[in-house]
Coordinates of C-alpha atoms and ligand atoms in Angstrom, one line a residue:
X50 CA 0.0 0.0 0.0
X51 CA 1.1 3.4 -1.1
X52 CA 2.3 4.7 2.2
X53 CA 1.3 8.3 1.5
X54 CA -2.3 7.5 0.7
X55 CA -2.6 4.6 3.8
X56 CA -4.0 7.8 6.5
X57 CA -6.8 8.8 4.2
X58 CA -7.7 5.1 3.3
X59 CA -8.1 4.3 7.0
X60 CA -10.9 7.4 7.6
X61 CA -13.3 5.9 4.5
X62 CA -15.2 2.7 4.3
X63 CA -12.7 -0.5 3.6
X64 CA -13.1 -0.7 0.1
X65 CA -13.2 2.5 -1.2
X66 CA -9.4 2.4 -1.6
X67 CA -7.9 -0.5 -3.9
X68 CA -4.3 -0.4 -4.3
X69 CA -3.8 -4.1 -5.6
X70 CA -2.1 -4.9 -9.0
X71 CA -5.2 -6.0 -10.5
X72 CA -6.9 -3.0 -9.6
X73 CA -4.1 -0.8 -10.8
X74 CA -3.7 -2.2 -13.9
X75 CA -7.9 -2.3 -14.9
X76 CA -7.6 1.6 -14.4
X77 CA -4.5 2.5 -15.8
X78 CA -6.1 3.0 -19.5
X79 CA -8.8 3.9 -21.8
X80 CA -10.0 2.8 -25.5
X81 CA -6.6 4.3 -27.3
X82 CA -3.2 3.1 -27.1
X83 CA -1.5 4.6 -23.8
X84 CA -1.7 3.6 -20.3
X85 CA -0.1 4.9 -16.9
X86 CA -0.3 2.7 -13.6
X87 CA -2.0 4.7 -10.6
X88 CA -0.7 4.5 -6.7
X89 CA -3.8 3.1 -5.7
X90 CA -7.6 3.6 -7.6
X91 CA -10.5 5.0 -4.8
X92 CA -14.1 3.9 -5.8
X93 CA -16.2 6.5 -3.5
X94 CA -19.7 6.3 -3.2
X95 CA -20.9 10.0 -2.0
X96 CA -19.8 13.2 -3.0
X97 CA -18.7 13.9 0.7
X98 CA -16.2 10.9 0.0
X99 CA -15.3 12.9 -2.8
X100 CA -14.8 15.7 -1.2
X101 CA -12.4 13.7 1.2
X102 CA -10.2 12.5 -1.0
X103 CA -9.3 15.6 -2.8
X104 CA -9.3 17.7 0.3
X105 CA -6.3 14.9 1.3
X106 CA -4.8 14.9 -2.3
X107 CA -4.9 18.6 -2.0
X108 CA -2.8 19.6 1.0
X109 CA -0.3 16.7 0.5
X110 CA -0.3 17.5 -3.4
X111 CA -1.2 14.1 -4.7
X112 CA -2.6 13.9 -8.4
X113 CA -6.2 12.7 -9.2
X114 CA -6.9 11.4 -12.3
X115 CA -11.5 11.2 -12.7
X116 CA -12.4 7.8 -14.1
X117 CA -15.6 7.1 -15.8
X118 CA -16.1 3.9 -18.3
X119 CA -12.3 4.3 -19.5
X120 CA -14.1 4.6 -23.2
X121 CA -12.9 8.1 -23.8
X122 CA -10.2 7.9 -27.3
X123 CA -7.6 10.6 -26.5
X124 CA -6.0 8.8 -23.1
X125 CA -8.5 11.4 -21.1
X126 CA -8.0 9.4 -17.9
X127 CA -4.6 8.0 -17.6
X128 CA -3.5 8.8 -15.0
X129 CA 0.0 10.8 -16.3
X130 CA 1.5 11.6 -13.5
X131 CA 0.4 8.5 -11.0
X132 CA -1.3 9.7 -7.9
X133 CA -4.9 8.5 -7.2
X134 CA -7.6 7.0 -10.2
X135 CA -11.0 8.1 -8.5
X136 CA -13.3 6.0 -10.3
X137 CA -16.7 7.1 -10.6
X138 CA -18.5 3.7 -11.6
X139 CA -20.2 3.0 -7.6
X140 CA -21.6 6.3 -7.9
X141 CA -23.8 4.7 -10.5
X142 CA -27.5 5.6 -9.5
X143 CA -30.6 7.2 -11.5
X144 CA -31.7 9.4 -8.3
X145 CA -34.7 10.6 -9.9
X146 CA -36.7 11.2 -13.0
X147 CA -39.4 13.7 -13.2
X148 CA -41.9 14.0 -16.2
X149 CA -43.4 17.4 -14.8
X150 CA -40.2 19.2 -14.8
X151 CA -38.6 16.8 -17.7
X152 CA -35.4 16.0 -15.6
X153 CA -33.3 13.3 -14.7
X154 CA -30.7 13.4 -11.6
X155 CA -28.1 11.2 -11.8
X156 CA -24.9 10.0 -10.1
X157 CA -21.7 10.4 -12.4
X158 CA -21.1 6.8 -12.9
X159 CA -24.3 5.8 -14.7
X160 CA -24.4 4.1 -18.0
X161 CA -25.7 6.1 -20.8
X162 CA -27.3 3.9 -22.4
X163 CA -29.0 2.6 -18.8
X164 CA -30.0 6.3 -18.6
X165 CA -31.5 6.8 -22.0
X166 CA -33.6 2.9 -21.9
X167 CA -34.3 4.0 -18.1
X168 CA -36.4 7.6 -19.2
X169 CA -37.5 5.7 -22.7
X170 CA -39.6 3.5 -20.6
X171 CA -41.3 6.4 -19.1
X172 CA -42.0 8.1 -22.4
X173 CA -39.3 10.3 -22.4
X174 CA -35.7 10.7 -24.5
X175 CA -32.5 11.7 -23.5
X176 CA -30.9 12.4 -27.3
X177 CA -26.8 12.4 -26.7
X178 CA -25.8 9.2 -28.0
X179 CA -22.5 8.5 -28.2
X180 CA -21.5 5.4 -30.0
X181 CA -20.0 4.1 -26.7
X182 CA -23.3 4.7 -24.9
X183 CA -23.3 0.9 -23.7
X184 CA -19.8 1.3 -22.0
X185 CA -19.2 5.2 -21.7
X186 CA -20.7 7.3 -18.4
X187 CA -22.5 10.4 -18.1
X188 CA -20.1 12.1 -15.8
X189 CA -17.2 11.2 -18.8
X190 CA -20.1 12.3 -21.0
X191 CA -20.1 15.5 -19.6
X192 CA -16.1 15.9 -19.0
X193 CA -15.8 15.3 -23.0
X194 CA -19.1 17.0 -23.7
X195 CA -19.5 14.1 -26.1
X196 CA -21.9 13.9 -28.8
X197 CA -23.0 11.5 -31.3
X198 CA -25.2 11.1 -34.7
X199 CA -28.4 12.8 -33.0
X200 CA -26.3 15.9 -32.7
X201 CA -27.5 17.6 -36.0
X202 CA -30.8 18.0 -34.8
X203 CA -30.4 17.6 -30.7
X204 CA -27.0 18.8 -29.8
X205 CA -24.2 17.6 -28.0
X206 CA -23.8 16.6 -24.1
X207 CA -23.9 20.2 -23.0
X208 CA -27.6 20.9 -24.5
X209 CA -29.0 18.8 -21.8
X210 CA -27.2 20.3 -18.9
X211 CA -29.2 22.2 -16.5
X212 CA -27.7 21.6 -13.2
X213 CA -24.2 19.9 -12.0
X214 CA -23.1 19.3 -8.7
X215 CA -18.6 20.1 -8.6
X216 CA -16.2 18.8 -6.4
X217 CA -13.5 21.7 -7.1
X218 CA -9.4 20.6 -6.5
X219 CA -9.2 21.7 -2.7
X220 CA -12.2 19.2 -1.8
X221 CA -15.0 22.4 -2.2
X222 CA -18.7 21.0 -3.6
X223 CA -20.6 23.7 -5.6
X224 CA -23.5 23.1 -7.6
X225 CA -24.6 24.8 -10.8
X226 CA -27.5 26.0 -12.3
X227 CA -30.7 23.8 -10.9
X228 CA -34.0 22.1 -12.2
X229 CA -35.4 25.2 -14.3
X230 CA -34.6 24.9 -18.4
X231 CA -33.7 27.8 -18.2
X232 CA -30.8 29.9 -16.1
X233 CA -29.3 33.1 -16.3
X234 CA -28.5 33.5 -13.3
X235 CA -24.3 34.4 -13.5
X236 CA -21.6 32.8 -15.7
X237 CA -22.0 29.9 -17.4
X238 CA -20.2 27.4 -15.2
X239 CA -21.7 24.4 -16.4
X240 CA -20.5 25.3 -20.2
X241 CA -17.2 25.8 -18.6
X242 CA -17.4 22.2 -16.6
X243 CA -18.8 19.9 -19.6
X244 CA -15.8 19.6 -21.5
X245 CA -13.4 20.1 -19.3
X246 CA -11.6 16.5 -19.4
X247 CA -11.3 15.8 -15.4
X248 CA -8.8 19.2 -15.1
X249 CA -11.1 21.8 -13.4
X250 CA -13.3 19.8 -11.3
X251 CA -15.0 16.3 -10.3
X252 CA -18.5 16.0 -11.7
X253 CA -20.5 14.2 -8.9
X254 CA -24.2 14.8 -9.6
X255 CA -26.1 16.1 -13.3
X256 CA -29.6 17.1 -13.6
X257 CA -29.7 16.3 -17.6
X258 CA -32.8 17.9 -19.5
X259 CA -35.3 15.2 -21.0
X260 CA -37.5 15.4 -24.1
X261 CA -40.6 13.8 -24.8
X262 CA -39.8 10.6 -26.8
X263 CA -40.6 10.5 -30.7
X264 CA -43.2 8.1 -31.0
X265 CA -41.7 6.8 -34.4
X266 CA -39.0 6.8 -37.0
X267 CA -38.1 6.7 -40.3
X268 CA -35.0 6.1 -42.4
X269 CA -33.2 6.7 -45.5
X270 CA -29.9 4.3 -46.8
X271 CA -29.2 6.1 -50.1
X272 CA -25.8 4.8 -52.0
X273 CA -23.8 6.5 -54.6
X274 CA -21.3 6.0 -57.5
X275 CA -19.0 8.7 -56.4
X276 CA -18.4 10.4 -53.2
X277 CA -19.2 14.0 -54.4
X278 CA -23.1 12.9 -55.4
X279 CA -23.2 11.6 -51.5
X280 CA -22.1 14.9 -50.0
X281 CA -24.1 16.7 -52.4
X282 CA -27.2 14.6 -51.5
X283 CA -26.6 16.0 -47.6
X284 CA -27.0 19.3 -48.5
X285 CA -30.2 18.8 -50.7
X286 CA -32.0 16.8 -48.2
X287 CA -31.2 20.1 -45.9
X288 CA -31.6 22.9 -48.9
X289 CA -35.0 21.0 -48.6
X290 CA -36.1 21.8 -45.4
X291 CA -35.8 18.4 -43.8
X292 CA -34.1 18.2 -40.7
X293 CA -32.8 14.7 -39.8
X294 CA -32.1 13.5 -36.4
X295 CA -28.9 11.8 -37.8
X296 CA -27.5 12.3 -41.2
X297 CA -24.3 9.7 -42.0
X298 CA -21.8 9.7 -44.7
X299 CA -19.2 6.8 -45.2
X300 CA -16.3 6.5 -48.3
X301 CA -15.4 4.1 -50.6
X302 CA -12.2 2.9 -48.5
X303 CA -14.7 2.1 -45.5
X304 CA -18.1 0.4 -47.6
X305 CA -15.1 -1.4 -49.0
X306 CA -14.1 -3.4 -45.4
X307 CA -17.3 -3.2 -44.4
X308 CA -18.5 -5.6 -47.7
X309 CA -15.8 -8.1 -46.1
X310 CA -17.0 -8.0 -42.8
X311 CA -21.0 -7.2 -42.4
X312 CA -23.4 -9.3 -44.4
X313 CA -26.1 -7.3 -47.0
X314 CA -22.9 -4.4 -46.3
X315 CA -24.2 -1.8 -49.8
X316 CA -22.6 -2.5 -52.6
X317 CA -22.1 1.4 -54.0
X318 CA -18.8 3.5 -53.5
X319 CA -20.4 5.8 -51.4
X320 CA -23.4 6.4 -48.9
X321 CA -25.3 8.0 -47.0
X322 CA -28.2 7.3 -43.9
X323 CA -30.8 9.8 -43.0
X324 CA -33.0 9.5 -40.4
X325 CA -36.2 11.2 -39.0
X326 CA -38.0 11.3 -35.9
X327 CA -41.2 12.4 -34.7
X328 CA -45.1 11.4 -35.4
X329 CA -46.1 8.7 -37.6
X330 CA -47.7 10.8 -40.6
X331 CA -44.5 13.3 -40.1
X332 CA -41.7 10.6 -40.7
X333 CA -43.4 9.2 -43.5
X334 CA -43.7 12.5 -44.7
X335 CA -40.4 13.0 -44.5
X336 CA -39.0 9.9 -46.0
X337 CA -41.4 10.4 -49.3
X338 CA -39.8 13.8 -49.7
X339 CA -35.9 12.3 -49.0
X340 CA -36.9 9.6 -51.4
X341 CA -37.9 11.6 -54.2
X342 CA -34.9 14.2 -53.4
X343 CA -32.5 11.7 -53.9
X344 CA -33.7 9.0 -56.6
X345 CA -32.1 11.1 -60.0
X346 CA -29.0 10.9 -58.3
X347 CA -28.7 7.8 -55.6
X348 CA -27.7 4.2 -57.1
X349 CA -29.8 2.6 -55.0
X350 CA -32.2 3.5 -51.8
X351 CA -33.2 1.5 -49.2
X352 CA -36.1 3.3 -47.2
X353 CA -37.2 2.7 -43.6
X354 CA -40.2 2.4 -41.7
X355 CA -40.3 2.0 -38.1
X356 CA -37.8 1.0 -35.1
X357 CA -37.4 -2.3 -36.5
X358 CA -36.5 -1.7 -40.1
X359 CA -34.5 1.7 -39.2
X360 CA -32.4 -0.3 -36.7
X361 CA -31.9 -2.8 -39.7
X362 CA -30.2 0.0 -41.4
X363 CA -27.9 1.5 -38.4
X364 CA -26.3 -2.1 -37.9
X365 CA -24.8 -1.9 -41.1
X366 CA -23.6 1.9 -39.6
X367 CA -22.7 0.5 -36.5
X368 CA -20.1 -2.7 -37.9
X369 CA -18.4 -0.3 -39.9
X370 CA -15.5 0.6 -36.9
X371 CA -15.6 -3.1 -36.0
X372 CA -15.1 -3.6 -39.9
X373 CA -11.9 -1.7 -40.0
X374 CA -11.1 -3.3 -36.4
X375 CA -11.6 -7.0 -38.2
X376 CA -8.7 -5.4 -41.0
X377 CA -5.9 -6.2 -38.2
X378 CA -4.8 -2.6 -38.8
X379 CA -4.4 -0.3 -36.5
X380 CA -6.8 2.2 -36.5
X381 CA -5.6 6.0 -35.1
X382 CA -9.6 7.7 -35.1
X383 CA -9.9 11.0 -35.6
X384 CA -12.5 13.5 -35.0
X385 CA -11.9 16.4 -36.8
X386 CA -14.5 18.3 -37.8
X387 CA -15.0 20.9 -40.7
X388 CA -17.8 23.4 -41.6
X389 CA -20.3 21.1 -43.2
X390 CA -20.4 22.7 -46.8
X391 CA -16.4 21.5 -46.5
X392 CA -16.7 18.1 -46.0
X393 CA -15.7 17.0 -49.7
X394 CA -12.6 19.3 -49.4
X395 CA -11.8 17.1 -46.5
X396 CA -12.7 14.2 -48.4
X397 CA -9.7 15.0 -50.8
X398 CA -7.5 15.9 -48.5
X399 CA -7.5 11.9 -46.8
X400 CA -7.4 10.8 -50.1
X401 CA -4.3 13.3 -51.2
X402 CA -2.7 11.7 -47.8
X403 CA -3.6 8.6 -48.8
X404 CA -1.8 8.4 -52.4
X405 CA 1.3 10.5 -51.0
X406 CA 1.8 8.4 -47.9
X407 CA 0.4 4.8 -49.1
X408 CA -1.7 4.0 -45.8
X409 CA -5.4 2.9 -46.3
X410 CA -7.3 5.8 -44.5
X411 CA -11.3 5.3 -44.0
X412 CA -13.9 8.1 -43.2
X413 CA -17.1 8.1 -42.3
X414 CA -19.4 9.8 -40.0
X415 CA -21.5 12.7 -38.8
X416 CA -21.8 14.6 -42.3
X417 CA -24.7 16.9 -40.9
X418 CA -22.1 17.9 -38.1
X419 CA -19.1 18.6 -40.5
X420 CA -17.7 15.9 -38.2
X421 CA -16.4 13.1 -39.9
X422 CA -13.7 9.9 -38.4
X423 CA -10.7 9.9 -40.2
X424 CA -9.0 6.7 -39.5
X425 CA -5.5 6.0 -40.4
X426 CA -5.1 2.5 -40.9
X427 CA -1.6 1.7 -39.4
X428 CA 0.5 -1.1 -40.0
X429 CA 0.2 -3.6 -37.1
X430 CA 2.2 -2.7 -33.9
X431 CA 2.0 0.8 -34.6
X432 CA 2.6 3.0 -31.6
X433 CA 1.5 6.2 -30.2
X434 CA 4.3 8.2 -31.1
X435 CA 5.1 6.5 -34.4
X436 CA 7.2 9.6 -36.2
X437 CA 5.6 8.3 -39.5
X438 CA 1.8 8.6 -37.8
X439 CA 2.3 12.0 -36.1
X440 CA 3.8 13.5 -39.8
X441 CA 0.7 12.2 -41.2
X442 CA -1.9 13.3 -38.5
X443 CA 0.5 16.8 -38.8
X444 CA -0.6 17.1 -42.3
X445 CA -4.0 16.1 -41.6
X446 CA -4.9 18.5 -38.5
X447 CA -3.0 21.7 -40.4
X448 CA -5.3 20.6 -43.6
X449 CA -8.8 20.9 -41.5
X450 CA -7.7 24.1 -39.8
X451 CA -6.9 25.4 -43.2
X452 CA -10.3 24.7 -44.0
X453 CA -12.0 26.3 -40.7
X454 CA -12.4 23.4 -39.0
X455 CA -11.6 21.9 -35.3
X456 CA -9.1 18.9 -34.7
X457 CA -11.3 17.3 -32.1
X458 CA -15.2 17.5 -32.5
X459 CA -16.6 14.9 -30.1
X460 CA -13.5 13.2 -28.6
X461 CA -11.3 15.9 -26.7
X462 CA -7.7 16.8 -26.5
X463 CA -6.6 14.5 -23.9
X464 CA -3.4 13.4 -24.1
X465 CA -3.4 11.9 -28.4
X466 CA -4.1 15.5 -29.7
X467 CA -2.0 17.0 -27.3
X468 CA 1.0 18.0 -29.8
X469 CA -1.1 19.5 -31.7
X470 CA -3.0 21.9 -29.1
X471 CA -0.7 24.9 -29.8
X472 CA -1.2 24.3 -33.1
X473 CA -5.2 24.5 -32.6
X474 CA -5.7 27.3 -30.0
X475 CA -4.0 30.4 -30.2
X476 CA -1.9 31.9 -27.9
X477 CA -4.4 34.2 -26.1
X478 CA -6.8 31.1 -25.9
X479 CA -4.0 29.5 -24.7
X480 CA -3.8 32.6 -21.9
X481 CA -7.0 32.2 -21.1
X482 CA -7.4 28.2 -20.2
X483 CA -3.6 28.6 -18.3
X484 CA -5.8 31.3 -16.3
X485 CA -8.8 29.4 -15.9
X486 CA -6.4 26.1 -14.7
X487 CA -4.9 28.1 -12.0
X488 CA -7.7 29.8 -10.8
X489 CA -9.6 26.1 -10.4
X490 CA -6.7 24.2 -9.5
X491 CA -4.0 26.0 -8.4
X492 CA -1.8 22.8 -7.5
X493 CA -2.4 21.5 -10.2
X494 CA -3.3 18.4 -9.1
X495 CA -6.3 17.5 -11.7
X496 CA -5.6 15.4 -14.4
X497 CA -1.8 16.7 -14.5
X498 CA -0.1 16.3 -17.8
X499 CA -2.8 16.8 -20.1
X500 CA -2.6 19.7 -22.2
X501 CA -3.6 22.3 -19.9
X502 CA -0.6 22.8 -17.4
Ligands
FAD149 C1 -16.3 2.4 -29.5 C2 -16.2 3.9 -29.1 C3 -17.1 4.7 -29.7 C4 -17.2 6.1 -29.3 N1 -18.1 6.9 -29.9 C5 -18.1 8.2 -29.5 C6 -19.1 9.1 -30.1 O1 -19.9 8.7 -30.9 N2 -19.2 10.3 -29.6 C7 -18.3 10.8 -28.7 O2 -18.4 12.0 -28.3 N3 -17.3 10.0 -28.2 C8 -17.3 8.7 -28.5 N4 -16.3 7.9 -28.0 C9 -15.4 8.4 -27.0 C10 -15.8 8.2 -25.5 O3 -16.6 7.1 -25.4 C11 -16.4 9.5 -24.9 O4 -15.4 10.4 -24.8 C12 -17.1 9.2 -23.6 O5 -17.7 10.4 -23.2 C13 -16.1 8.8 -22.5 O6 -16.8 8.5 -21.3 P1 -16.2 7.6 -20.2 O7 -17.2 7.4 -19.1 O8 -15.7 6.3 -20.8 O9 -15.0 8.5 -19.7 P2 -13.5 8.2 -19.4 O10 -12.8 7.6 -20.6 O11 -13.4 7.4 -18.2 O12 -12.9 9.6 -19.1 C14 -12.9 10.6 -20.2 C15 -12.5 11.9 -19.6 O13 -13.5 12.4 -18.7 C16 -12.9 12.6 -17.4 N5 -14.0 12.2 -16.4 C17 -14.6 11.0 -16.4 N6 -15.6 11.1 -15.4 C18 -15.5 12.3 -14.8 C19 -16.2 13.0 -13.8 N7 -17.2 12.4 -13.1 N8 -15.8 14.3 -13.5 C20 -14.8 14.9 -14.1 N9 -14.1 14.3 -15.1 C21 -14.5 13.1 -15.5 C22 -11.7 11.8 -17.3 O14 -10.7 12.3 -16.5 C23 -11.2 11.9 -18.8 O15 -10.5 13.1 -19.0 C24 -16.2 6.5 -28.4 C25 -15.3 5.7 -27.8 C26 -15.3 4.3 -28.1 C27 -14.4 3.4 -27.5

């Protein structure tokens, strides 16, 4: 047992402090390629135990890295710099929801997807739907403000904040905003918390704001001989007035593992999926009009009615990063994200990269967003700092900031895009975050070694 941590271990429950190899190791990574072992990983249950540990990690200066699922992609919550892992997964409890006031409460460690199937089955929706919902927690949710295909028409995690309870660096709890929809009441702190990758604060309670659920759904797989008629066909279904709840764009590179791997996978070079929510007469509506928008130019259409059939359509969506998985490549995902009438410049840009460095790369993704995953197929055994991977990614990050666009649009900085963060944010943004870091957590003892120092 780390000797350091033994006197706060004794004051809480046996149990909350786990300091044995096992342990260590379980929590000393997330979904992308680098790991750091902890001292010892503390599993509270109350946001006074919370409160505990970081008053103690504060005033002997001991780093705390905030755990949720260990699904985030950019190494969000290794734990750099050793210290304490406070994982956040026994703090797992749906503490209310409320149809009057459209609200859920919930402890940090809860499953997304538990969340959203939990207020489905009263007749409401929670829309943020990150891909990793199954495996992925709110309170990392709301550390990577994470988003997902519903964002075109819903938003990202932030849209569905209304009130979060903090536990600050020195062990202080503050809550934010409250139950009301809306808040004007001061600064936007909860803006300033959701997104904030574990180094400002420890989210330990969320009131998230709940819609009423669309009673039904319709969907559009539309395929295409080249990869310009499928990102012109996004901007006519919007120039249209149709508003999807998701609108999906894949390349020829990706439909191309995705025929090896998922069975009925479309046969065209290019796609895309539309979906619509809402009444019965409305989705159908909407689907007739996609339909007829898209048949001159489309090679083929596959149309869906209903939760059945539309699901039908999203597992072919859904195998295509297990597709590129099942290659034996590594795949380097990226996020980046352009303004949406861009997204065929970005399209040439991985396939210039492609030709002039002779790596498969596969995109596919949120076209409605502008945000689209660029994955770099590296040979087997590739590491983190391959010098061959970062010239690439160096070309790649400087092309979609030529073009207006972010180098992380749902996945953070963390520690992968970290090289780059100069690059990205200038140097009075810069300022202002250093400013923001100290103010929060002058010891820096949050998440230390990330890119805010
Ligand atoms: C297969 C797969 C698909 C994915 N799809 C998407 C997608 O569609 N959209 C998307 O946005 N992301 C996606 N991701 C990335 C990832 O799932 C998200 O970033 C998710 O929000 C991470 O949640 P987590 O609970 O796993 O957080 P973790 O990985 O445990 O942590 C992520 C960050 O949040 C901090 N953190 C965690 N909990 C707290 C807390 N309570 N308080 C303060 N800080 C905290 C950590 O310190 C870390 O910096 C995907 C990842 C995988 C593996």
């Amino acid at each position: 047992m780390s000797s350091r941590l033994r006197p706060l271990a004794r004051q809480l429950p046996a149990g909350v402090f786990r300091f044995d190899p096992a342990t260590l190791a379980a929590n000393s990574g997330d979904a992308w390629m680098a790991s750091a072992l902890p001292e010892a990983v503390a599993f509270p249950r109350n946001t006074a135990q919370i409160s505990k540990i970081l008053a103690f990690c504060h005033r002997k200066k001991i780093p705390v890295t905030a755990r949720g699922g260990g699904r985030g992609y950019v190494g969000g919550c290794v734990p750099l710099k050793g210290g304490v892992v406070l994982s956040l997964l026994r703090m797992n409890r749906v503490l209310e929801i409320s149809r009057s006031d459209g609200l859920a409460v919930v402890q940090p460690g809860v499953i997304t997807g538990f969340l959203a199937s939990a207020v489905s089955r009263k007749g409401l929706f929670y829309p943020p739907d990150p891909a990793s919902l199954k495996e992925s927690t709110i309170g990392g949710n709301i550390a990577t403000n994470a988003g997902g295909p519903r964002c075109l028409k819903y938003g990202v995690t932030r849209n569905y904040l209304l009130g979060l309870e903090v536990v600050l660096a020195d062990g202080t709890v503050v809550r934010f905003g409250g139950r009301t929809h809306k808040n004007r009441t001061g600064l936007d702190f909860i803006g300033l918390f959701c997104g904030s990758e574990g180094m400002l604060g420890v989210v330990s309670e969320a009131t998230l704001r709940l819609l009423p659920r669309p009673p039904d759904r319709s969907a559009l797989l539309a395929e295409f001989r080249s990869l310009p008629q499928a990102a012109a066909a996004v901007q006519k279904i919007l120039a249209a007035g149709l508003l999807p709840s998701a609108l999906e764009i894949a390349d020829p590179s990706t439909l191309a593992a995705a025929r090896k791997a998922i069975p009925g996978a479309p046969r065209g070079d290019s796609l895309i999926i539309a979906e619509f929510d809402g009444q019965p007469a409305a989705v159908k509506a909407d689907l007739a009009l996609a339909l007829r928008l898209l048949r001159p130019s489309a090679s083929r259409l596959s149309p869906a009615l209903g939760t059945h059939s539309c699901e039908r359509l999203w597992k072919i969506r859904r195998g295509f990063s297990y597709a590129l998985r099942d290659t034996g490549l590594v795949k380097l995902n990226e996020d980046v994200t352009v303004p949406r009438g861009r997204i065929l410049e970005l399209f040439r840009l991985t396939a210039r990269l492609q030709k002039k460095y002779r790596i498969p790369i596969s995109s596919f993704g949120h076209a409605g967003d502008g945000n689209i995953h660029v994955n770099l197929m590296a040979p087997r055994g590739t590491q983190q700092d391959d010098p061959a991977m970062r010239r690439i990614l160096d070309e790649l990050f400087s092309g979609v900031l030529a073009l207006g666009g972010v180098i992380s649009g749902e996945h953070g900085i963390g520690m992968a895009k970290s090289p780059w963060w100069p690059k990205a944010a200038s140097p009075d943004l810069q300022k202002i975050h250093r400013l923001v870091k100290r103010a929060l957590d002058p010891l820096a003892i949050l998440n230390p070694g990330k890119y805010l120092r």
